[in-house]
Amino acid sequence: MKSVASVSKKEVKKQSLSLCGKKVKIIMKKIFAIAWKDAIVRFTSPSELLFFIILPIVFTFLLAGGTPSNDDDNRIRIPVVDESQTAVSQQIIDELENSTAVRPEVVTRAEAQSQFDDRRADAVFIIPAGVDIEALQNGSAQVEMLQQPSNLNAGIAQRAILTAIRRVSSSVSAAQNAVRQREAKQAFASDAEKQAYFESSLTLAQDIQADAPERVTVIEGTTPDRVNYDPRANSSAGQLITWVFIPLFGISALFASERQGGTLRRLLTTPTTKATFLLGTISGQVAMALIQMFLLVGFAILAMKLNWGRDPLALFVILLASALAAAAFGATLGTFIKTEAQASGVSIMFGMVMALMGGCWYPLELFPTAIQSAVKVLPTTWAMQGMLDLVLRGGGLVDVLPEAGVLLVFAAIFLSVGVSRFRYE
Amino acid sequence: MPNILESQNLVKTYGDFTAVKGITFDIKEGEIFSLLGPNGAGKTTTISMLSTLYAPTSGDATIGGYSVTKDPMAVKRVIGVVPQDLALYEDLTAKENLVFWGQMYGLGGKSLTSRVDEVLEQIGLTDKAKNRVKTYSGGMKRRVNIGVGLLHKPRLLFMDEPTVGIDPQSRRAILDTVKDLNKQGMTVLYTTHYMEEAAELSNRVGIIDHGELIALGTQDELTKQVGETETLILHIGENEDPETLAKALSGVEGVQKADVTDHEVSVITADAKDILAAVVGKANERGIKIRSIDIREPNLEAVFLHLTGRALRDT
Ligand SMILES: Nc1ncnc2c1ncn2[C@@H]1O[C@H](COP(=O)(O)OP(=O)(O)OP(=O)(O)O)[C@@H](O)[C@H]1O
Ligand SMILES: [Mg+2]
C-alpha cells in the first residue's frame, strides 16, 4: 500500500513537472515570437540597415582617420623641421620616432608650413637653429610648435614632444653630471677626451633609459602624454557604443508605440503576461544589439586590424553587459515618455549626450578631472572603459569584470524601475 | 442554454468619475448579445473589465465559469477580443499579424498555419495576405482586426463597435461574418451605437446609457415598453430652429413627446396619421419649413428616446 501511494505521488510530481516544463516552453515560444515580430517591424524599412550597420561603419572609419597607412603605422604624423642639425635635435627626433603616439616626418619649414596651412597636419614641430647641448643645459633652448585649434591630435603631439625633450635633456644632464664628477676626481687630458667621455656617458644614459622599461613606465605613468588613445581603437569602441545604445534606448519608443497602437492592450487580453511581453521585447532588442555589435567588431578586426578578439569570452561579457544596461535604461525611459515620437527623439538625445560624456567620442582623459568622476554615473563611461580594456589596453576577462559588474548593476536598477513603473495605458 | 457570462454589479470609476455604474447581465451560450448605447455610455469600459484588461472597481463577472477578477488567465483562454480601435502591427502583413497573435494565444506549428489560412479565408483576405496592413483600406484593416480575435476559436467573442467608420459594403460583410460565426456556435457580445445593427444581429439587447443598463431583453420585449406608438421624424430646413418647433409641437393634441435629435424633431404618438395634419399646421404657423417626414414603427431607437428623452446618435 505504502509503495503504491508513493508511486502515485511521484507520478503526480512528474506530471506537474512536465506541465511546468510545457508552460515554460510555451512562454519561451512567446518570447521568441515577440522578439521575432519586433525584428520584422524594425527591418521592414531597408533604411534601418543604414543605422544598423552602414552608418556605424562609415563613422568608425572616418573617425579612425580613414585608411590605416600602408605600413600599418597609425601614429599621428607630425612634420618636423630640424634647423639645428645638432646631435640634440637628432636625439629629440629619435625619441619622437620611438613614441607610440606620434610619427615624426622631417621636412623643410616651407613644406611644414604648407601642410599646416592646408590642415593636412594636426601640428608642426620646429627645432630652430641653435638647439644644442649647451642651449639645453643653460635653458636657452627653445622649440616651436604649431597646432590646429582645439585639435585632439595636436594635444597628443604636444605631450609626446614634451616627453621627448624631457628625455633627451635628462640623458644630457645625466651625461654632463658624469663628466663633472669625473673632472672633479681627475681632469681630462684634452677636450677631445672630454667630449668622448661625454658622448659615451650620454649613450650609456640613453641605453639605461631604453633598457629600463619598468622605470620608464613608472616615470611616464604620471606624465600626461601617455593618453591611452589610439584613434582607431577609440573610434571603433566609441562608435559601436553610440550606434548600439541609441536603438536600445529606443525600447522606450517601442513601448510607446505598443501603448499608442493598442497592441499592448490587445496582448493583455490574450493569455500572455506583462512579464512575457517585457522579456520578449527587451531580449529581442538585446539580441539585435549583439548581432550589430558582432558585425561591427568583425569589421574592426578584419578591416581595421584591431585586436578585439584576443579574449572572446571577455568580449562577449562586456558586450552583453553593455547591451543589458542600455536596454534596461531604455525600458525605464519608456515609462516616463508617453508618445513614440517623443521617445525616439529623447532616445537619440540621451544616446548622443551619454556617448559624448562617456568618452566615446573624445578620450575621457582630456576632460577636466571633476567631469571625469562625474561621468561615472553613465553606463556609456563603463562600457567604453570596458571595451578599451580589451581593444586598446590589451586586457582580458579579469580586466573587464569591474566594468561589466557596474554595467550589470545599472541593468538591474533600471530594469526594476522600468518593470515596476510599467503601465499599459 | 447555460450562461457563458454572468456579470454582477460591475463598477468602474476613473478618479471621481464613474464610467460604469453597476452593470448586471447574463449572456447565454450561443446567442448574440448587443450592448447598445451612445458615445461615452460605458460600452468599451464594460468590455475592458470583462476581457480582464481593467480590474473592476467593484463587482465581478464569471466567464465560462471563471472569475474575471480571480482567474483572469483562464478567462483569457475562453474569450476573443476585437477592440474598438484597430490593434494591429501596420508594418506586418495580415498573415504575419495573424501568426503573431496566434502565437500569443499559445497556438503554434501546423495547427497555427492552417488556422491562419482558415481565418484569412473567413475574412476574405487570402489574396492580400502578404501585403502590409498599412497598405489596406479601413474596411480591410477592420477585417484583420476581427480575424485576430477568431484565431483560437474562442467560445465567447467580444466585438466592440467593429463597424465604426467604414463603408457600407465592408459593414455588410462584417455583419454577415458575425452571423456566420454565431451559426458555427460562437457566442458574441457585440457593442454598437447603431440601432439597426443591434436589431439585425441580436437575440437580446442591453441598452446602456451613462454607465447604466437601462433596459434589457429581446427586441420585442423592449419595443413593447414603448407601447403601441409610432415616431414621426420631421426633417427641417438648415436655417430653421428645431427647438422652437419641438416646443410648439409638445402642446399639440395626440403628441406624447417631441424632442430634437440632430437637426430633426422626433415626435412620439399613438397613431401618426391622426396628428400629421396638426403637426404640419403648427410648423406652418411658426413659419418653419418641413422638408420631409418619416414615420417609424416602434424600434430600439424609439425605446432609447422613450427611456432617456435623447436620440442615440447625437449624444
Ligand atoms: N481612462 C479613462 N480615464 C477617464 N475617463 C475615461 C477613461 N476611459 C473612459 N473614460 C470615460 O468613461 C466614459 C465611458 O467611456 P467608454 O469608452 O466606455 O464609452 P463607450 O460607450 O465605449 O463610447 P464610444 O461609443 O465612444 O466608444 C466616457 O465618459 C469616457 O470619457
Ligand atoms: Mg467604445
mmCIF file of N, CA, C and O and ligand atoms in Angstrom, chain B residues 14 17 19 37-46 54 84 160-161 193, ligand 1:
data_model
loop_
_atom_site.group_PDB
_atom_site.id
_atom_site.type_symbol
_atom_site.label_atom_id
_atom_site.label_comp_id
_atom_site.label_asym_id
_atom_site.label_seq_id
_atom_site.Cartn_x
_atom_site.Cartn_y
_atom_site.Cartn_z
ATOM 1 N N TYR B 14 -13.119 56.209 -12.731
ATOM 2 C CA TYR B 14 -11.842 56.858 -13.059
ATOM 3 C C TYR B 14 -11.765 58.098 -12.191
ATOM 4 O O TYR B 14 -12.509 59.048 -12.423
ATOM 5 N N PHE B 17 -14.930 60.080 -11.381
ATOM 6 C CA PHE B 17 -15.951 59.887 -12.400
ATOM 7 C C PHE B 17 -16.266 58.403 -12.530
ATOM 8 O O PHE B 17 -15.363 57.582 -12.681
ATOM 9 N N ALA B 19 -17.601 55.623 -14.684
ATOM 10 C CA ALA B 19 -17.916 55.358 -16.088
ATOM 11 C C ALA B 19 -18.929 54.225 -16.214
ATOM 12 O O ALA B 19 -19.764 54.231 -17.114
ATOM 13 N N GLY B 37 -25.651 51.580 -27.102
ATOM 14 C CA GLY B 37 -25.583 52.811 -26.321
ATOM 15 C C GLY B 37 -24.814 53.876 -27.073
ATOM 16 O O GLY B 37 -24.014 53.562 -27.949
ATOM 17 N N PRO B 38 -25.048 55.126 -26.727
ATOM 18 C CA PRO B 38 -24.391 56.233 -27.426
ATOM 19 C C PRO B 38 -22.921 56.349 -27.026
ATOM 20 O O PRO B 38 -22.458 55.620 -26.154
ATOM 21 N N ASN B 39 -22.223 57.272 -27.652
ATOM 22 C CA ASN B 39 -20.824 57.520 -27.307
ATOM 23 C C ASN B 39 -20.681 57.839 -25.833
ATOM 24 O O ASN B 39 -21.475 58.593 -25.282
ATOM 25 N N GLY B 40 -19.687 57.239 -25.227
ATOM 26 C CA GLY B 40 -19.406 57.541 -23.828
ATOM 27 C C GLY B 40 -20.325 56.846 -22.847
ATOM 28 O O GLY B 40 -20.288 57.122 -21.655
ATOM 29 N N ALA B 41 -21.143 55.899 -23.348
ATOM 30 C CA ALA B 41 -22.101 55.237 -22.467
ATOM 31 C C ALA B 41 -21.413 54.298 -21.486
ATOM 32 O O ALA B 41 -21.935 54.011 -20.412
ATOM 33 N N GLY B 42 -20.220 53.812 -21.875
ATOM 34 C CA GLY B 42 -19.516 52.869 -20.997
ATOM 35 C C GLY B 42 -19.378 51.482 -21.600
ATOM 36 O O GLY B 42 -19.040 50.526 -20.901
ATOM 37 N N LYS B 43 -19.594 51.362 -22.915
ATOM 38 C CA LYS B 43 -19.522 50.054 -23.571
ATOM 39 C C LYS B 43 -18.093 49.514 -23.524
ATOM 40 O O LYS B 43 -17.854 48.369 -23.130
ATOM 41 N N THR B 44 -17.150 50.356 -23.968
ATOM 42 C CA THR B 44 -15.764 49.890 -24.021
ATOM 43 C C THR B 44 -15.230 49.603 -22.624
ATOM 44 O O THR B 44 -14.537 48.610 -22.403
ATOM 45 N N THR B 45 -15.609 50.444 -21.678
ATOM 46 C CA THR B 45 -15.156 50.212 -20.303
ATOM 47 C C THR B 45 -15.674 48.870 -19.792
ATOM 48 O O THR B 45 -14.945 48.104 -19.167
ATOM 49 N N THR B 46 -16.935 48.579 -20.094
ATOM 50 C CA THR B 46 -17.509 47.299 -19.660
ATOM 51 C C THR B 46 -16.740 46.132 -20.288
ATOM 52 O O THR B 46 -16.355 45.182 -19.610
ATOM 53 N N TYR B 54 -9.037 45.771 -17.418
ATOM 54 C CA TYR B 54 -9.115 46.579 -16.202
ATOM 55 C C TYR B 54 -9.728 45.729 -15.103
ATOM 56 O O TYR B 54 -10.691 45.015 -15.356
ATOM 57 N N GLN B 84 -12.275 48.088 -30.190
ATOM 58 C CA GLN B 84 -12.883 49.167 -30.973
ATOM 59 C C GLN B 84 -11.851 49.859 -31.854
ATOM 60 O O GLN B 84 -12.083 50.088 -33.033
ATOM 61 N N ASP B 160 -16.220 45.113 -30.145
ATOM 62 C CA ASP B 160 -16.523 46.471 -29.688
ATOM 63 C C ASP B 160 -16.625 47.404 -30.894
ATOM 64 O O ASP B 160 -15.613 47.777 -31.474
ATOM 65 N N GLU B 161 -17.841 47.740 -31.233
ATOM 66 C CA GLU B 161 -18.102 48.621 -32.379
ATOM 67 C C GLU B 161 -17.226 48.291 -33.593
ATOM 68 O O GLU B 161 -16.460 49.129 -34.055
ATOM 69 N N HIS B 193 -23.450 51.633 -31.467
ATOM 70 C CA HIS B 193 -24.432 52.686 -31.230
ATOM 71 C C HIS B 193 -25.384 52.796 -32.412
ATOM 72 O O HIS B 193 -26.140 53.744 -32.524
HETATM 73 N N1 LIG C 1 -9.044 56.085 -18.955
HETATM 74 C C1 LIG C 1 -10.092 56.869 -18.694
HETATM 75 N N2 LIG C 1 -9.981 57.883 -17.834
HETATM 76 C C2 LIG C 1 -11.021 58.686 -17.567
HETATM 77 N N3 LIG C 1 -12.230 58.573 -18.137
HETATM 78 C C3 LIG C 1 -12.402 57.584 -19.038
HETATM 79 C C4 LIG C 1 -11.339 56.688 -19.366
HETATM 80 N N4 LIG C 1 -11.803 55.804 -20.290
HETATM 81 C C5 LIG C 1 -13.092 56.141 -20.498
HETATM 82 N N5 LIG C 1 -13.446 57.205 -19.768
HETATM 83 C C6 LIG C 1 -14.767 57.836 -19.729
HETATM 84 O O1 LIG C 1 -15.674 56.833 -19.396
HETATM 85 C C7 LIG C 1 -16.878 57.022 -20.130
HETATM 86 C C8 LIG C 1 -17.218 55.744 -20.860
HETATM 87 O O2 LIG C 1 -16.269 55.542 -21.880
HETATM 88 P P1 LIG C 1 -16.333 54.309 -22.849
HETATM 89 O O3 LIG C 1 -15.169 54.388 -23.716
HETATM 90 O O4 LIG C 1 -16.547 53.084 -22.065
HETATM 91 O O5 LIG C 1 -17.634 54.608 -23.683
HETATM 92 P P2 LIG C 1 -18.197 53.875 -24.987
HETATM 93 O O6 LIG C 1 -19.567 53.503 -24.696
HETATM 94 O O7 LIG C 1 -17.286 52.815 -25.395
HETATM 95 O O8 LIG C 1 -18.175 55.050 -26.035
HETATM 96 P P3 LIG C 1 -17.856 55.031 -27.598
HETATM 97 O O9 LIG C 1 -19.091 54.681 -28.310
HETATM 98 O O10 LIG C 1 -17.454 56.449 -27.861
HETATM 99 O O11 LIG C 1 -16.747 54.075 -27.795
HETATM 100 C C9 LIG C 1 -16.650 58.198 -21.047
HETATM 101 O O12 LIG C 1 -17.220 59.329 -20.461
HETATM 102 C C10 LIG C 1 -15.173 58.341 -21.072
HETATM 103 O O13 LIG C 1 -14.810 59.689 -21.249
#
